[in-house]
Amino acid sequence: MKTTYPFSPKSNRSLLPGQFWSISLTSGRFACGRVLDVPPTEEKQLREFYAGLMDWVGDNPPTAERIAGSRIIEQGLTHIKTITARNAMILGCRPLELDQLQLPFTVAQSCWQPGAVVMQGYQEVRASYPEEHPWKYISGPEGIRKVEQSEALPVQSTWGYNFIYLLAEKHFGHS
């Protein structure tokens, strides 16, 4: 079945990686949110999806042509209300592959533990190594201390409904 744009998604079952929506900025300009991944159907998570904020800002809402070549600058797991709570709509789709966009590798938690994995969107890629997590705990004579690791992967974050709008204002609100 062919998708007709624009539309207001009711669940993530109507979402496809590459679809995008407009983020209205207080300056009157527009940023672009993008669907990066959706959970596998068997997970039965109907409201969650993996979203990205693109490094694009314009005087008019995004189109597939306008966002060509833009990169992902922020990403996180979020709820479908991220789009619908602000009366935004899915405006179109530009396949991620057209811009050689790949989901970043992330870890699910900040400290390593047995069974921890490296993720790419909803896909488990492999078991993670302790040095791939941002924090590790070291036991010594002064007790247990938390140490930051500089070469770590980012932690897969979860966003509230309005978080992508706050990020867009942070990056582009003064543009």
Coordinates of N, CA and C in Angstrom, one line a residue, residues 40-135:
P40 N 11.0 -4.0 15.9 CA 10.5 -5.1 15.1 C 9.0 -5.4 15.5
T41 N 8.2 -5.8 14.6 CA 6.8 -6.0 14.8 C 6.5 -7.0 16.0
E42 N 7.4 -8.0 16.1 CA 7.1 -9.0 17.2 C 7.3 -8.4 18.6
E43 N 7.9 -7.2 18.7 CA 8.1 -6.6 20.0 C 6.8 -6.0 20.6
K44 N 5.9 -5.7 19.7 CA 4.5 -5.2 20.1 C 4.6 -3.8 20.8
Q45 N 5.7 -3.1 20.5 CA 5.8 -1.7 21.0 C 5.2 -0.8 19.9
L46 N 4.0 -0.3 20.1 CA 3.3 0.4 19.1 C 3.5 1.9 19.1
R47 N 4.1 2.4 20.1 CA 4.2 3.9 20.2 C 5.6 4.4 20.2
E48 N 6.6 3.6 20.4 CA 8.0 4.0 20.4 C 8.6 3.9 19.1
F49 N 9.6 4.8 18.8 CA 10.4 4.8 17.6 C 11.8 5.5 17.9
Y50 N 12.7 5.3 17.0 CA 14.0 5.9 17.2 C 14.1 7.1 16.3
A51 N 14.3 8.3 16.9 CA 14.2 9.5 16.1 C 15.5 10.2 16.1
G52 N 15.7 11.1 15.1 CA 16.9 11.8 14.9 C 16.6 13.3 14.6
L53 N 17.4 14.2 15.1 CA 17.4 15.6 14.7 C 18.4 15.8 13.7
M54 N 18.0 16.4 12.6 CA 19.0 16.6 11.5 C 19.7 17.9 11.6
D55 N 20.8 18.0 10.9 CA 21.6 19.3 11.0 C 21.1 20.2 9.8
W56 N 19.8 20.4 9.8 CA 19.1 21.2 8.8 C 18.2 22.2 9.4
V57 N 18.2 23.4 8.9 CA 17.3 24.5 9.4 C 16.9 25.3 8.1
G58 N 15.7 25.7 8.1 CA 15.3 26.5 6.9 C 14.1 27.5 7.2
D59 N 13.9 28.3 6.2 CA 12.8 29.3 6.4 C 11.4 28.7 6.1
N60 N 11.4 27.5 5.4 CA 10.2 26.7 5.1 C 10.3 25.3 5.7
P61 N 9.2 24.6 5.8 CA 9.3 23.3 6.3 C 10.1 22.4 5.5
P62 N 10.7 21.3 6.0 CA 11.5 20.4 5.3 C 10.8 19.7 4.2
T63 N 11.5 19.4 3.1 CA 11.0 18.5 2.0 C 12.2 17.5 1.8
A64 N 11.9 16.5 1.0 CA 12.9 15.5 0.7 C 14.1 16.1 0.0
E65 N 13.8 17.1 -0.8 CA 14.9 17.8 -1.6 C 15.7 18.7 -0.6
R66 N 15.0 19.4 0.2 CA 15.7 20.4 1.1 C 16.6 19.7 2.1
I67 N 16.2 18.5 2.6 CA 17.1 17.9 3.6 C 18.2 17.0 3.0
A68 N 18.2 16.9 1.7 CA 19.3 16.1 1.1 C 20.7 16.5 1.6
G69 N 21.4 15.5 2.0 CA 22.8 15.7 2.5 C 22.9 16.1 3.9
S70 N 21.8 16.3 4.7 CA 21.9 16.6 6.1 C 22.2 15.4 6.9
R71 N 22.8 15.6 8.0 CA 23.3 14.6 8.9 C 22.6 14.5 10.2
I72 N 22.6 13.4 10.9 CA 22.0 13.2 12.2 C 22.9 13.9 13.2
I73 N 22.3 14.8 14.0 CA 23.2 15.4 15.1 C 22.8 15.0 16.5
E74 N 21.5 14.5 16.6 CA 21.1 14.0 17.9 C 20.1 12.8 17.6
Q75 N 20.1 11.8 18.5 CA 19.2 10.7 18.3 C 18.8 10.1 19.6
G76 N 17.5 9.5 19.6 CA 17.0 8.9 20.9 C 15.7 8.2 20.6
L77 N 15.4 7.3 21.6 CA 14.2 6.6 21.5 C 13.1 7.5 22.0
T78 N 12.0 7.5 21.4 CA 10.9 8.5 21.8 C 9.5 7.9 21.5
H79 N 8.5 8.6 21.9 CA 7.1 8.2 21.7 C 6.5 8.9 20.5
I80 N 5.5 8.3 19.9 CA 4.8 8.8 18.8 C 4.3 10.2 19.0
K81 N 4.0 10.5 20.3 CA 3.5 11.8 20.7 C 4.5 12.9 20.5
T82 N 5.8 12.6 20.3 CA 6.8 13.5 19.9 C 6.4 14.3 18.7
I83 N 5.7 13.6 17.8 CA 5.2 14.2 16.5 C 3.8 14.7 16.7
T84 N 2.9 14.0 17.3 CA 1.5 14.3 17.3 C 1.2 15.4 18.4
A85 N 1.9 15.4 19.5 CA 1.6 16.4 20.6 C 1.7 17.8 20.1
R86 N 2.5 18.1 19.1 CA 2.7 19.4 18.6 C 2.0 19.6 17.3
N87 N 1.0 18.8 17.0 CA 0.2 18.8 15.8 C 1.1 18.7 14.5
A88 N 2.3 18.1 14.6 CA 3.1 17.9 13.5 C 2.6 16.7 12.7
M89 N 3.0 16.6 11.5 CA 2.6 15.5 10.6 C 3.9 15.0 9.9
I90 N 3.8 13.7 9.5 CA 4.9 13.1 8.7 C 4.7 13.8 7.3
L91 N 5.7 14.5 6.8 CA 5.6 15.2 5.6 C 6.0 14.5 4.3
G92 N 6.9 13.5 4.5 CA 7.4 12.7 3.4 C 8.5 11.7 3.8
C93 N 9.1 11.2 2.9 CA 10.2 10.2 3.2 C 11.3 10.4 2.2
R94 N 12.5 10.4 2.8 CA 13.8 10.4 2.0 C 14.6 9.2 2.6
P95 N 14.7 8.1 1.9 CA 15.4 7.0 2.4 C 16.8 7.4 3.0
L96 N 17.1 6.9 4.1 CA 18.4 7.2 4.8 C 19.6 6.9 3.9
E97 N 19.5 5.8 3.1 CA 20.6 5.4 2.2 C 21.0 6.4 1.2
L98 N 20.0 7.2 0.8 CA 20.3 8.3 -0.2 C 21.4 9.2 0.2
D99 N 21.5 9.4 1.6 CA 22.5 10.3 2.1 C 23.6 9.6 2.9
Q100 N 23.7 8.3 2.6 CA 24.6 7.4 3.3 C 24.5 7.5 4.8
L101 N 23.3 7.7 5.3 CA 23.1 7.8 6.8 C 23.0 6.4 7.4
Q102 N 23.7 6.2 8.4 CA 23.6 4.9 9.2 C 23.4 5.3 10.6
L103 N 22.6 4.4 11.3 CA 22.4 4.6 12.7 C 23.7 4.5 13.5
P104 N 23.9 5.3 14.5 CA 25.1 5.2 15.2 C 25.1 4.0 16.1
F105 N 26.2 3.5 16.4 CA 26.4 2.4 17.4 C 26.2 3.0 18.8
T106 N 25.5 2.4 19.7 CA 25.3 2.9 21.0 C 25.3 1.7 22.0
V107 N 25.4 2.0 23.3 CA 25.2 1.0 24.3 C 24.0 1.4 25.1
A108 N 23.3 0.4 25.7 CA 22.1 0.6 26.3 C 22.2 1.2 27.8
Q109 N 23.3 1.0 28.4 CA 23.5 1.6 29.7 C 24.9 2.1 29.8
S110 N 25.1 3.0 30.8 CA 26.4 3.8 30.9 C 27.5 2.9 31.5
C111 N 27.2 1.9 32.3 CA 28.2 1.1 32.9 C 28.1 -0.4 32.3
W112 N 29.2 -1.0 32.1 CA 29.2 -2.3 31.5 C 28.8 -3.3 32.6
Q113 N 28.1 -4.4 32.2 CA 27.7 -5.5 33.0 C 27.6 -6.7 32.1
P114 N 27.7 -7.9 32.6 CA 27.6 -9.1 31.8 C 26.3 -9.1 31.0
G115 N 26.3 -9.4 29.8 CA 25.1 -9.4 28.9 C 24.9 -8.1 28.2
A116 N 25.7 -7.1 28.5 CA 25.5 -5.7 27.8 C 25.9 -5.9 26.3
V117 N 25.2 -5.1 25.5 CA 25.3 -5.2 24.1 C 25.5 -3.8 23.4
V118 N 26.1 -3.9 22.2 CA 26.1 -2.7 21.3 C 24.9 -2.8 20.5
M119 N 24.2 -1.6 20.3 CA 23.0 -1.5 19.6 C 23.2 -0.6 18.4
Q120 N 22.4 -0.8 17.3 CA 22.3 0.1 16.2 C 20.8 0.2 15.9
G121 N 20.2 1.3 16.5 CA 18.8 1.4 16.5 C 18.2 0.3 17.4
Y122 N 17.3 -0.5 16.9 CA 16.7 -1.6 17.7 C 17.5 -2.9 17.5
Q123 N 18.5 -2.9 16.7 CA 19.2 -4.1 16.4 C 20.4 -4.3 17.3
E124 N 20.4 -5.5 18.0 CA 21.6 -5.8 18.8 C 22.7 -6.3 17.8
V125 N 23.8 -5.6 17.9 CA 24.9 -5.9 17.0 C 25.8 -7.0 17.5
R126 N 26.2 -6.8 18.8 CA 27.2 -7.8 19.4 C 27.3 -7.5 20.9
A127 N 28.0 -8.3 21.6 CA 28.3 -8.1 23.0 C 29.2 -6.9 23.1
S128 N 29.0 -6.1 24.1 CA 29.9 -4.9 24.3 C 31.1 -5.2 25.2
Y129 N 32.1 -4.4 25.1 CA 33.3 -4.5 25.9 C 33.2 -3.4 27.0
P130 N 33.8 -3.6 28.1 CA 33.7 -2.6 29.2 C 34.2 -1.2 28.8
E131 N 35.2 -1.1 28.0 CA 35.7 0.2 27.6 C 34.8 0.9 26.6
E132 N 33.7 0.3 26.1 CA 32.8 0.9 25.2 C 31.7 1.7 26.0
H133 N 31.7 1.6 27.3 CA 30.7 2.2 28.2 C 31.3 3.5 28.8
P134 N 30.5 4.5 28.9 CA 31.1 5.8 29.4 C 31.7 5.8 30.8
W135 N 31.2 4.9 31.6 CA 31.6 4.9 33.0 C 32.1 3.5 33.4

